[in-house]
Coordinates of C-alpha atoms in Angstrom, one line a residue:
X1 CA 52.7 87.6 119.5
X2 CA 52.8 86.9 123.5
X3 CA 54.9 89.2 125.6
X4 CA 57.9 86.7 126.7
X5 CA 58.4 86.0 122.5
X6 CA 58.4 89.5 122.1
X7 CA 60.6 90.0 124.4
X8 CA 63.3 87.4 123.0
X9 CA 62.8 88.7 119.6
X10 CA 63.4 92.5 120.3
X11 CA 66.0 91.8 123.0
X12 CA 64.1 94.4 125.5
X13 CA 64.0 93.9 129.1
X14 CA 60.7 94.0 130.8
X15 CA 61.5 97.1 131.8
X16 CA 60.9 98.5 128.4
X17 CA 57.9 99.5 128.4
X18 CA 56.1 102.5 126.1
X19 CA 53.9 105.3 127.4
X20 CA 52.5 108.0 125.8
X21 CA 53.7 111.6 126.8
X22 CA 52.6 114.6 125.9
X23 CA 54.8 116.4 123.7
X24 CA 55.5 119.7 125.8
X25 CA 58.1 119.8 128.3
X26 CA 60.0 116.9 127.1
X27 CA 63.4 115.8 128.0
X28 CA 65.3 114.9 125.5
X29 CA 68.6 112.9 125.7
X30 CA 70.3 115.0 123.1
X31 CA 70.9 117.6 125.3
X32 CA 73.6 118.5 128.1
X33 CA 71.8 116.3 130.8
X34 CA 72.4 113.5 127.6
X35 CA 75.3 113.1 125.3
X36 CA 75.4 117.0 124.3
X37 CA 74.6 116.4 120.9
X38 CA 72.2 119.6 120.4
X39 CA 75.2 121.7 121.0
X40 CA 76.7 120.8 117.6
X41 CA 74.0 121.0 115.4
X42 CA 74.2 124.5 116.5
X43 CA 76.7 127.2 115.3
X44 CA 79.9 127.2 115.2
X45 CA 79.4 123.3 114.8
X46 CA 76.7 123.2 112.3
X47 CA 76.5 119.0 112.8
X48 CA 74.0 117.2 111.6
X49 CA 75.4 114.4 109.5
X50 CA 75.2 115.6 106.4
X51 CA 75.9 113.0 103.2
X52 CA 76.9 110.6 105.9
X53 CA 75.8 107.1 105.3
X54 CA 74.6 105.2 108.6
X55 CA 72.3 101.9 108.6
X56 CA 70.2 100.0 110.4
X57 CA 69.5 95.9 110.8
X58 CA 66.4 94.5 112.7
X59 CA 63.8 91.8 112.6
X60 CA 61.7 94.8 111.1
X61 CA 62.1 98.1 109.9
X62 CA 60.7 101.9 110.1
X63 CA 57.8 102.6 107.7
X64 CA 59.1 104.8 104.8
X65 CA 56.9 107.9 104.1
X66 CA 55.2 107.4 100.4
X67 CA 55.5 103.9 100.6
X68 CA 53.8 102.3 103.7
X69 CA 50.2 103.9 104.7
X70 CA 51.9 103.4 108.4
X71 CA 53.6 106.7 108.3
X72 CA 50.9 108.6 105.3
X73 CA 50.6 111.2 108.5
X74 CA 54.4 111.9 109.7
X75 CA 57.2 112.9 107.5
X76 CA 59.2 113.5 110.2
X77 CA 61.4 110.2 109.8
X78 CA 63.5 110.5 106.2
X79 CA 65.1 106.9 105.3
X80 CA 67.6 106.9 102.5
X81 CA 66.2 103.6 101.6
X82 CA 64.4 99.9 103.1
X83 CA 65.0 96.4 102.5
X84 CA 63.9 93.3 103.3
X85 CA 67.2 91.4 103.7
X86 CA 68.9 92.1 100.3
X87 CA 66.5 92.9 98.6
X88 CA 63.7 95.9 97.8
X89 CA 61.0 96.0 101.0
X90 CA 57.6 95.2 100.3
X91 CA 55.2 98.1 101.0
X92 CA 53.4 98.0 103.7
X93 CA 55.3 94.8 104.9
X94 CA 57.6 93.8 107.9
X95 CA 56.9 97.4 109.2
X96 CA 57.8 97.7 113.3
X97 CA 57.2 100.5 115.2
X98 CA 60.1 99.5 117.8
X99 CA 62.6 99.6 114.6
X100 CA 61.1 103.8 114.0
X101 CA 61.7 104.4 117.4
X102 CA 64.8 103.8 117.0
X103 CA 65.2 104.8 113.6
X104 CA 63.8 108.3 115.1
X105 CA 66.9 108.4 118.0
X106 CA 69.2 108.7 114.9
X107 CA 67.9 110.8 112.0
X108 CA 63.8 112.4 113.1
X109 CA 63.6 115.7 112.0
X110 CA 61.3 116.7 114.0
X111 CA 61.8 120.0 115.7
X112 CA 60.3 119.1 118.9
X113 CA 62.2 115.7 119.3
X114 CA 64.9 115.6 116.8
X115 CA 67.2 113.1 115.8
X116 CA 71.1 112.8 116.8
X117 CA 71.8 113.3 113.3
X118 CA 68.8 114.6 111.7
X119 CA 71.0 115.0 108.2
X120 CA 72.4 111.7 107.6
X121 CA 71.1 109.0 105.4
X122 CA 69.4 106.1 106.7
X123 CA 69.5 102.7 105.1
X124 CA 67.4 100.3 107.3
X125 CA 67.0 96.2 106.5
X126 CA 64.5 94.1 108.2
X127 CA 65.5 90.0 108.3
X128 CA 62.0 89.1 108.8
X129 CA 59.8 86.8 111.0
X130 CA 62.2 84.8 113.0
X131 CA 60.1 81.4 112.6
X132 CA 62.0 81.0 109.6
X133 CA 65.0 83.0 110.1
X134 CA 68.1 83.2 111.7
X135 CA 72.2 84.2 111.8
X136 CA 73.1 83.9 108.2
X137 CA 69.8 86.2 106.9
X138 CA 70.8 88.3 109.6
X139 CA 74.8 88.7 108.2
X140 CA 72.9 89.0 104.7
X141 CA 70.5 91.7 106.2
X142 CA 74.2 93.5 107.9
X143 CA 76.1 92.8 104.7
X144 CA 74.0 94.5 102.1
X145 CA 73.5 97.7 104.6
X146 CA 77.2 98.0 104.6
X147 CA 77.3 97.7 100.8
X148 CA 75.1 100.7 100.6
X149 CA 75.8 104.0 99.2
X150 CA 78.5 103.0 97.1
X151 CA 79.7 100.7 99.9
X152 CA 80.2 104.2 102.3
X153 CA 78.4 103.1 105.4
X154 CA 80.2 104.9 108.2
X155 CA 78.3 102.6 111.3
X156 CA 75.2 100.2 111.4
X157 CA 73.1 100.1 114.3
X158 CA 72.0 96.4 115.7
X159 CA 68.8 97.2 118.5
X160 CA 68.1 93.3 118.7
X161 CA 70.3 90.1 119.0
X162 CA 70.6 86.0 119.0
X163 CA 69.2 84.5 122.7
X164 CA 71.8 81.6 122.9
X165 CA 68.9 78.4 122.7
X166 CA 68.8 79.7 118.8
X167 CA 71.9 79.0 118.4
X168 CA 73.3 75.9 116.4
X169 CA 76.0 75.3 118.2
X170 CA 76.0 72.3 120.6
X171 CA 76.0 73.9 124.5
X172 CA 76.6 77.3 122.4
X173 CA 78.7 80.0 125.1
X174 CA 79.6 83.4 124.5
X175 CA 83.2 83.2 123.1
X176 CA 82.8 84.8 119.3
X177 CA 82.2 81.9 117.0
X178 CA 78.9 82.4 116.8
X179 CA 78.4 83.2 112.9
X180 CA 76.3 86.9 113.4
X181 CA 79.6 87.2 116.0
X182 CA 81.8 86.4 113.4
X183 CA 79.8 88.3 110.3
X184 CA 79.8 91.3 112.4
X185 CA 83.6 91.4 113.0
X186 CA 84.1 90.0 109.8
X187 CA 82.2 93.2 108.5
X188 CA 84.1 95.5 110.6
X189 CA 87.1 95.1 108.7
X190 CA 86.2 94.2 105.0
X191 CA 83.6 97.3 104.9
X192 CA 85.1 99.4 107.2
X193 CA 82.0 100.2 109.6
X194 CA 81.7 100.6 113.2
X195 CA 79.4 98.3 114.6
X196 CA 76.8 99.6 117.9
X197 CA 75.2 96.7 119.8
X198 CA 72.8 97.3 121.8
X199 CA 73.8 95.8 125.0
X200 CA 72.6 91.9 126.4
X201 CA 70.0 93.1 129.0
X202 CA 68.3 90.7 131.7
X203 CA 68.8 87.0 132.0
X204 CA 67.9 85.0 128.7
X205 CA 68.0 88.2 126.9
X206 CA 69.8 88.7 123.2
X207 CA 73.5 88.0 124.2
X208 CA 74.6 87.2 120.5
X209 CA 76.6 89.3 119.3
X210 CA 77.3 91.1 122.1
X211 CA 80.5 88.7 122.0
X212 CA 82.2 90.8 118.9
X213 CA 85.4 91.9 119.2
X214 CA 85.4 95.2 116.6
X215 CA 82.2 96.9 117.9
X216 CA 81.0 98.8 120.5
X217 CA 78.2 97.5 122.9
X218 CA 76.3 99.5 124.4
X219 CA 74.5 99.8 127.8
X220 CA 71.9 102.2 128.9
X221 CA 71.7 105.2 131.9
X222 CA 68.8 106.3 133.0
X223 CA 68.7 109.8 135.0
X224 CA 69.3 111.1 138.4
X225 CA 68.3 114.4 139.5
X226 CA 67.7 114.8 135.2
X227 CA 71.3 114.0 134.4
X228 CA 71.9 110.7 132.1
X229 CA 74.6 109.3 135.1
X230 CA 73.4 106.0 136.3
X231 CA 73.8 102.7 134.4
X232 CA 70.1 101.5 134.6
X233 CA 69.1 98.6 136.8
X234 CA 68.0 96.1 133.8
X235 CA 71.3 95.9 132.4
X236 CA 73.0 92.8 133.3
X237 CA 75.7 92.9 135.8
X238 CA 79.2 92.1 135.8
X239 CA 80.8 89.3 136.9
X240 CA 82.1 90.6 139.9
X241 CA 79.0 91.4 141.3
X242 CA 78.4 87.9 142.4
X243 CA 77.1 86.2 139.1
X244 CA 76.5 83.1 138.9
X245 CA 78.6 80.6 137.2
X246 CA 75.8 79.3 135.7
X247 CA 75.7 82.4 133.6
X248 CA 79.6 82.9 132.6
X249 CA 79.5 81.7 129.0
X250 CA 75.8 81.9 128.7
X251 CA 75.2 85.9 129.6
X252 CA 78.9 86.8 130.1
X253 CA 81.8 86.6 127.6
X254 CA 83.6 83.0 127.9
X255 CA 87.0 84.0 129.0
X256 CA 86.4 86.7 131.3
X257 CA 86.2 89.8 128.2
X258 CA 84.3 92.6 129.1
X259 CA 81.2 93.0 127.0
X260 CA 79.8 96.7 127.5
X261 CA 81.9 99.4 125.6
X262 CA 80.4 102.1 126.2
X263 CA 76.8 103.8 128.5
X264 CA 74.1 106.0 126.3
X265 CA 71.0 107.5 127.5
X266 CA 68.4 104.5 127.4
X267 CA 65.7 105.1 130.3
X268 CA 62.5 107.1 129.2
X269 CA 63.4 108.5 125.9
X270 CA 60.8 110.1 124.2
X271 CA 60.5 108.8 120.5
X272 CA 58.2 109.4 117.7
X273 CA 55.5 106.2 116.7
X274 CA 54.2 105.7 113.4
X275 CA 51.4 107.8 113.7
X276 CA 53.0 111.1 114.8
X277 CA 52.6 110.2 118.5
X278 CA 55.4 110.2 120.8
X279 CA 55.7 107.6 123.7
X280 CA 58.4 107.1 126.3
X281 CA 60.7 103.7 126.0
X282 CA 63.4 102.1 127.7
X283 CA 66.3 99.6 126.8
X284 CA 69.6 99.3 125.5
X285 CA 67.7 99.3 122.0
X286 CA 67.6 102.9 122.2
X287 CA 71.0 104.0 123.6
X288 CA 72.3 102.2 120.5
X289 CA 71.5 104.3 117.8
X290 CA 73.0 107.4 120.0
X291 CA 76.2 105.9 119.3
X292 CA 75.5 105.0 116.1
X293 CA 74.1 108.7 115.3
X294 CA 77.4 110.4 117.0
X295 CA 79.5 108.5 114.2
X296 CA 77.3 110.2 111.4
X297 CA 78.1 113.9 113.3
X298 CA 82.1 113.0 113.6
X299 CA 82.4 112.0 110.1
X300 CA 80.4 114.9 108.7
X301 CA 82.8 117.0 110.6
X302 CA 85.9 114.8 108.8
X303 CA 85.0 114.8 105.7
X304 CA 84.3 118.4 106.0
X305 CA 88.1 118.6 107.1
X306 CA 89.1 116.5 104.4
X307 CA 87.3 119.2 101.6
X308 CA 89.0 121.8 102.7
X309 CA 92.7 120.1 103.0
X310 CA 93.2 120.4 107.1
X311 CA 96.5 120.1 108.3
X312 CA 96.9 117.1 110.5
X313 CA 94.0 115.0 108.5
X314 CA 93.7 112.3 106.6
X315 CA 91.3 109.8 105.2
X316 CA 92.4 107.5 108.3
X317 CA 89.6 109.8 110.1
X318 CA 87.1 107.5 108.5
X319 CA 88.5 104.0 110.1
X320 CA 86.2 102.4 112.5
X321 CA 89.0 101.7 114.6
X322 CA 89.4 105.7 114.8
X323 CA 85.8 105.8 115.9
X324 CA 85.9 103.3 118.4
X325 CA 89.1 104.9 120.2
X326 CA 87.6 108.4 119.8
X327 CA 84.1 107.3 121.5
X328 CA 85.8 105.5 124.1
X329 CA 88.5 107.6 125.0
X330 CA 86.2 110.9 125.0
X331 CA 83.8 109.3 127.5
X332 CA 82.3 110.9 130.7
X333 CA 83.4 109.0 134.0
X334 CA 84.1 111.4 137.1
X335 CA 83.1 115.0 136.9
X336 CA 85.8 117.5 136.5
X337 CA 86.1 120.1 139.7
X338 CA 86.3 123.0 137.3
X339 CA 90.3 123.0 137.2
X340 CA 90.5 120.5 133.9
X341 CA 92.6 117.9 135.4
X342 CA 89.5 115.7 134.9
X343 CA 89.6 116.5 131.2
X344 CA 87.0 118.4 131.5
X345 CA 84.1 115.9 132.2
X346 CA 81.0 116.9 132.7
X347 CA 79.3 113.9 134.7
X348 CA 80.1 110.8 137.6
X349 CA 78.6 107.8 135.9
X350 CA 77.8 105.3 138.4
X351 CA 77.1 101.4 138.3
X352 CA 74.6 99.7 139.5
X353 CA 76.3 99.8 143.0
X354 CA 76.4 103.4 143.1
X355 CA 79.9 103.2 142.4
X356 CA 82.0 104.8 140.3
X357 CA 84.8 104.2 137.8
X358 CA 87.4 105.3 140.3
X359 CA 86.4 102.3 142.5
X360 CA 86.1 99.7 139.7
X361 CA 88.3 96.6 139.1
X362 CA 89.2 98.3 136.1
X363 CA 90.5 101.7 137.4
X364 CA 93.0 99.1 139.9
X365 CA 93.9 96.0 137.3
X366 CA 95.7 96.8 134.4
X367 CA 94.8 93.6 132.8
X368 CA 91.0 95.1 132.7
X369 CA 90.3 98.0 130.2
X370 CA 86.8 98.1 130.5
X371 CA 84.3 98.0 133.4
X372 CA 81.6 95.3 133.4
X373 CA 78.8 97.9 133.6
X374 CA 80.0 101.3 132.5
X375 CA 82.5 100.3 130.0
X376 CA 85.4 103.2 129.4
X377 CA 82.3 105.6 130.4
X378 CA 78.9 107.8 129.7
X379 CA 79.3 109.0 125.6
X380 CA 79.3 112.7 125.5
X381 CA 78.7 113.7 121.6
X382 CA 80.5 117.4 122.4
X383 CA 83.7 115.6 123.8
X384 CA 83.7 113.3 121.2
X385 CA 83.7 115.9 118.8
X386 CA 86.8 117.7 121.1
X387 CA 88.5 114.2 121.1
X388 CA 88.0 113.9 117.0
X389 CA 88.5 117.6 116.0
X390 CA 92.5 117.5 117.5
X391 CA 93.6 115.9 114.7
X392 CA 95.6 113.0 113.8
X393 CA 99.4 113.1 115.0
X394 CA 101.9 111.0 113.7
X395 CA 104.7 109.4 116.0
X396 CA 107.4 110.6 114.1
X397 CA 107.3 114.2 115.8
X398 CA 106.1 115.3 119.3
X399 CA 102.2 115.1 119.7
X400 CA 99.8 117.5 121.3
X401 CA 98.2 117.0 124.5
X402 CA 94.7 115.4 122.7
X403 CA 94.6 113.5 119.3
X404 CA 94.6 110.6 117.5
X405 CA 96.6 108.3 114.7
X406 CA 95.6 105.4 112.9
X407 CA 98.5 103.3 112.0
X408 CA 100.1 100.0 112.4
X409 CA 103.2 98.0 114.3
X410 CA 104.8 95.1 113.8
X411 CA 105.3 91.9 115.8
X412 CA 108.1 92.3 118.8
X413 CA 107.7 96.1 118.1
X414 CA 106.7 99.5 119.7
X415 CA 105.7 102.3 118.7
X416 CA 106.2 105.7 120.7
X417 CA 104.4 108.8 120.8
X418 CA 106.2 111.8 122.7
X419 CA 104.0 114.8 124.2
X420 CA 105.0 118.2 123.0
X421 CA 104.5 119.3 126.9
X422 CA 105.3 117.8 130.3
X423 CA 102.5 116.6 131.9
X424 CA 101.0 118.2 135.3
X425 CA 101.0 116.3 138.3
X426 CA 97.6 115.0 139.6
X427 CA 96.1 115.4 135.9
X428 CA 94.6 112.5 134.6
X429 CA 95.3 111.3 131.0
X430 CA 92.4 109.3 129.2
X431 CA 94.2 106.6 126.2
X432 CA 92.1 104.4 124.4
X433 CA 94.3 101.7 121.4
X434 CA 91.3 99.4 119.4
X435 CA 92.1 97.1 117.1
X436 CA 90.5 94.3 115.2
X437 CA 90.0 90.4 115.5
X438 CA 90.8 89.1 112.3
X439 CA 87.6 87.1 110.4
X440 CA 87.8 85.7 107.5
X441 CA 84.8 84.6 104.9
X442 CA 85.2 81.3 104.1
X443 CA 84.4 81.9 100.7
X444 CA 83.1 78.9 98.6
X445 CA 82.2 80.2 95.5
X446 CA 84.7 83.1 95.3
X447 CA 82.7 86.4 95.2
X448 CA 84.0 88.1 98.0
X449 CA 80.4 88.4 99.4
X450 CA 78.8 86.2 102.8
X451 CA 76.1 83.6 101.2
X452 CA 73.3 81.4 103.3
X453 CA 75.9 77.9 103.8
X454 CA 78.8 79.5 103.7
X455 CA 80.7 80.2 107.0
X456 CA 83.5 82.4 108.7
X457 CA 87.1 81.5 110.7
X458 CA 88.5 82.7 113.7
X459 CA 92.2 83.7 113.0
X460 CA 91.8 85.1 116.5
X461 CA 93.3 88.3 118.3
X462 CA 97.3 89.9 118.1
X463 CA 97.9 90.6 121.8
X464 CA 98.7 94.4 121.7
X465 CA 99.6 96.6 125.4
X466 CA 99.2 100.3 126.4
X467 CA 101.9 102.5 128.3
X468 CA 102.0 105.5 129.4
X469 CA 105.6 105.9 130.1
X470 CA 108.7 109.1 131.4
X471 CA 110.0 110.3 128.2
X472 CA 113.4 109.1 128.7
X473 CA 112.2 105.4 129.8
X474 CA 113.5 102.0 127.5
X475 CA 111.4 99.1 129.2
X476 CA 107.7 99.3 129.1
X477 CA 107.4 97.4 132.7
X478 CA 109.7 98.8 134.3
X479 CA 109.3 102.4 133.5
X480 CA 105.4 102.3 132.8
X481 CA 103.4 104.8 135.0
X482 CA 100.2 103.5 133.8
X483 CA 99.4 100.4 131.6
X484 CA 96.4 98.8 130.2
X485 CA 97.6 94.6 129.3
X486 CA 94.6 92.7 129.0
X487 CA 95.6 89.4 127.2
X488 CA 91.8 89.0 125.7
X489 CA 90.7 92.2 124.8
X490 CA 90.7 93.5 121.4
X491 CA 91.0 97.3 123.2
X492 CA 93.2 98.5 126.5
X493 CA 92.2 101.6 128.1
X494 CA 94.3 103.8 130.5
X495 CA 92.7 106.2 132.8
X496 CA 95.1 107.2 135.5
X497 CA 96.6 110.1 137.4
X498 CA 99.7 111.6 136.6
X499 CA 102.2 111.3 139.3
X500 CA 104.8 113.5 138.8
X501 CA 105.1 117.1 136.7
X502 CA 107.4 115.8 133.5
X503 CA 107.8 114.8 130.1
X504 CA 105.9 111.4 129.2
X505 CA 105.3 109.1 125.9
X506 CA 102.9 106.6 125.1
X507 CA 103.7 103.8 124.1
X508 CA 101.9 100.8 121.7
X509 CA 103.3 97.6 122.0
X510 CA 103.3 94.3 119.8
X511 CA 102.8 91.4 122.3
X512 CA 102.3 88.5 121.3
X513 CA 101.3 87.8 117.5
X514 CA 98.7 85.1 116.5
X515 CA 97.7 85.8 113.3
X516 CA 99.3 88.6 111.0
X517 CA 102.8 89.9 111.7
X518 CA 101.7 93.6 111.1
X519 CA 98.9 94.8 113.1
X520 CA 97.1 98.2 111.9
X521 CA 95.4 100.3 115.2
X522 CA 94.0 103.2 116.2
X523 CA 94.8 105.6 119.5
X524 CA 93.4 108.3 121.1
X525 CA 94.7 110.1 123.7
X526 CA 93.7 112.8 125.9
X527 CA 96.0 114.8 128.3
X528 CA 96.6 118.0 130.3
X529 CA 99.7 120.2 129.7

């Protein structure tokens, strides 16, 4: 296969390029310099995804030990189970060693170089050559992951994409009707699944479906001084950073939507081959699956909470709305000084500018949630875990100073959550509200399942707004301190100083409805007392 169809295919930059290392001294991304993930598989945490179900869809898949002479040497990699598509994998067939590398970032066991979440279960598809393939195998490939395990996939990792000259469509843009798009949001809601997509990187790259509206995409950092804290120079740029209009609609989102969720580690990562050896990659392929892998650590620690009857838990902790907020909102962007009115953050994740998210359009518009580069921020497992682990608070009583609720409003409405505590002037507070597009199948032959000819439709997006508000305020404009409005975007994000000691609420409000009079969501919030 040349290099430039290989390139399409995979969806990796030229810049991602594999080198073998030597196994001693490496850096891993796992650890404080990364997304702090090591920290919970250690006591008191004791994370490491146990029972939880994640999966996997790429044009290939990870060799299986026992079953493809591939991996005979190196048991290191432990996959729940392989498919071609929806159906059993052939032995020895459609094995890739890109799809074990990054089948490695999420579950290796390998003490050395261990997976995010060396304890969940793995269930990887492979579509297949791409000659004869295309969107629908791909939503067949998605759908029967998400049917695994009894139909308890907590998040499905996509390290590859659509370029948009594959596409059916006539003069085909970025606006999320292409039908992987569509399957994938589609998917979102009917299974309940978090969706991590590995980020569109360089021109012509693999921008379908980096266009979905329930997911998170993901970019990828590469280090500075050995800190993750740079969004790497072959991820696209915004739009603001003097694109083209050739390329709005063909690398960018249509209508001005940001496309990056969130930044992982991606530059250099050392990752296990086949054949036991480890080499170094780079691309948003492999800061995927750290997303993907955090989800299996939160939900082990949920349902763990769940066993043992928590107060201020529910089974709402398993919504991939909940996951999205909690990801987004517990995100590194500007260090904290030491006195925690940064939240605590532990990095300054800078664009490609060498900016930072305190100079970005999205810091100053509150009509943009999400920077074009950095997203909400760097993912930091350990603050995710702080974000998650604070429980789930319900509006009808004061709320602590961090949590999260999962719930839903009605058209013309809002709904209010007061803080137990005033608020400290010059803190910052961190919200994050997600909610879904709504999909549906356009189901021919009535079995509640996607099928090759069959298609999906738009019902499009409820237009929901973030406030941050004084306690004792009545009109969200008005009295807002802080909003987050963005008429296109299927999640608002505040991050914003507090200006004045005293007793705040945020509020969720009902815009503008376009589909469904009730729309469910999930918040996160993070404050300082």
């Amino acid at each position: 296969m040349n290099k430039k169809l290989n390139w399409l295919i995979w969806g990796l930059s030229a810049s991602c390029l594999s080198v073998p290392v030597m196994a001693s001294g490496l850096q891993t991304s796992l650890g404080t310099n990364g997304i702090d993930a090591l920290k919970l598989h250690q006591p008191p945490y004791n994370l490491i995804g146990r029972k939880i179900a994640i999966g996997q869809v790429e044009i290939g898949r990870p060799g299986m030990f026992g079953w493809d002479k591939a991996v005979s040497k190196n048991r290191t990699i432990s996959l729940a189970a392989v498919f071609l598509r929806n159906g059993p994998a052939k032995s020895n067939t459609g094995v890739d060693p890109h799809a074990y590398n990054v089948a490695g970032v999420m579950v290796s066991t390998d003490k050395a170089l261990p997976g995010v979440a060396p304890g969940a279960r793995l269930y990887s598809s492979a579509v297949g050559s791409t000659k004869n393939m295309g969107q629908p195998e791909e939503c067949i490939s998605a759908q029967h992951i998400a049917l695994q395990n009894g139909g308890d996939i907590r998040a499905i990792n996509f390290s590859f994409g659509e370029p948009l000259n594959r596409d059916p469509r006539p003069d085909a843009v970025l606006d999320g009707n292409a039908l992987l798009t569509m399957c994938v949001d589609w998917s979102s809601r009917v299974h309940d699944v978090l969706y991590a997509i590995a980020g569109n990187q360089g021109k012509g790259g693999i921008p379908i479906p980096t266009d979905n509206f329930n997911g998170v995409n993901v970019a990828f950092s590469s280090r500075r001084g050995g800190i993750f804290n740079k969004v790497d120079v072959s991820n696209l740029a915004g739009l603001n950073q003097g694109v083209s209009g050739r390329l709005a609609g063909r690398e960018f989102n249509a209508d001005g939507r940001r496309a990056v969720s969130i930044v992982a580690p991606g530059s250099n990562i050392p990752l296990l081959n086949p054949d036991g050896k480890i080499n170094k990659a780079t691309g948003t392929s492999f800061a995927a699956p750290h997303v993907t892998a955090t989800v299996a650590l939160l939900q082990e620690f949920g349902d763990r909470q769940l066993r043992t009857k928590k107060p201020n838990w529910s089974v709402d902790s398993r919504r991939h709305q909940v996951m999205k907020a909690v990801l987004l909102n517990s995100a590194d962007k500007v260090q904290d000084s030491g006195n925690g009115l940064r939240l605590g953050m532990t990095r300054t994740l800078i664009d490609k500018q060498n900016q930072n998210w305190l100079e970005s359009d999205a810091y100053q518009d509150p009509k943009i949630p999400l920077d074009a580069q950095m997203g909400t921020g760097h993912l930091n497992a350990f603050r995710a875990y702080q974000q998650f682990s604070a429980g789930q608070w319900e509006p009808t009583k004061a709320v602590s100073a961090v949590g999260w609720d999962y719930r839903q409003v009605t058209a013309g409405n809002a709904v209010d959550y007061q803080l137990t505590k005033p608020l400290k002037q010059g803190s910052f507070v961190s919200i994050t509200l997600a909610w879904d597009r709504l999909v549906e199948l356009s189901d021919r032959n009535q079995n509640q399942v996607f099928d090759i000819g069959e298609s999906f439709s738009d019902k499009g997006l409820n237009n929901l707004d973030l406030y941050l508000v004084k306690a004792d305020a009545k009109n969200s404009e008005t009295a807002a301190v802080c909003s987050s409005i963005s008429p296109v975007d299927s999640v608002e994000h505040i991050f914003c100083p507090v200006p004045a000691n005293g007793n705040y609420k945020i509020r969720v409000q009902f815009r503008q409805q376009v589909n469904l009079p009730t729309q469910s969501y999930a918040l996160a919030w993070w404050t300082v007392n």
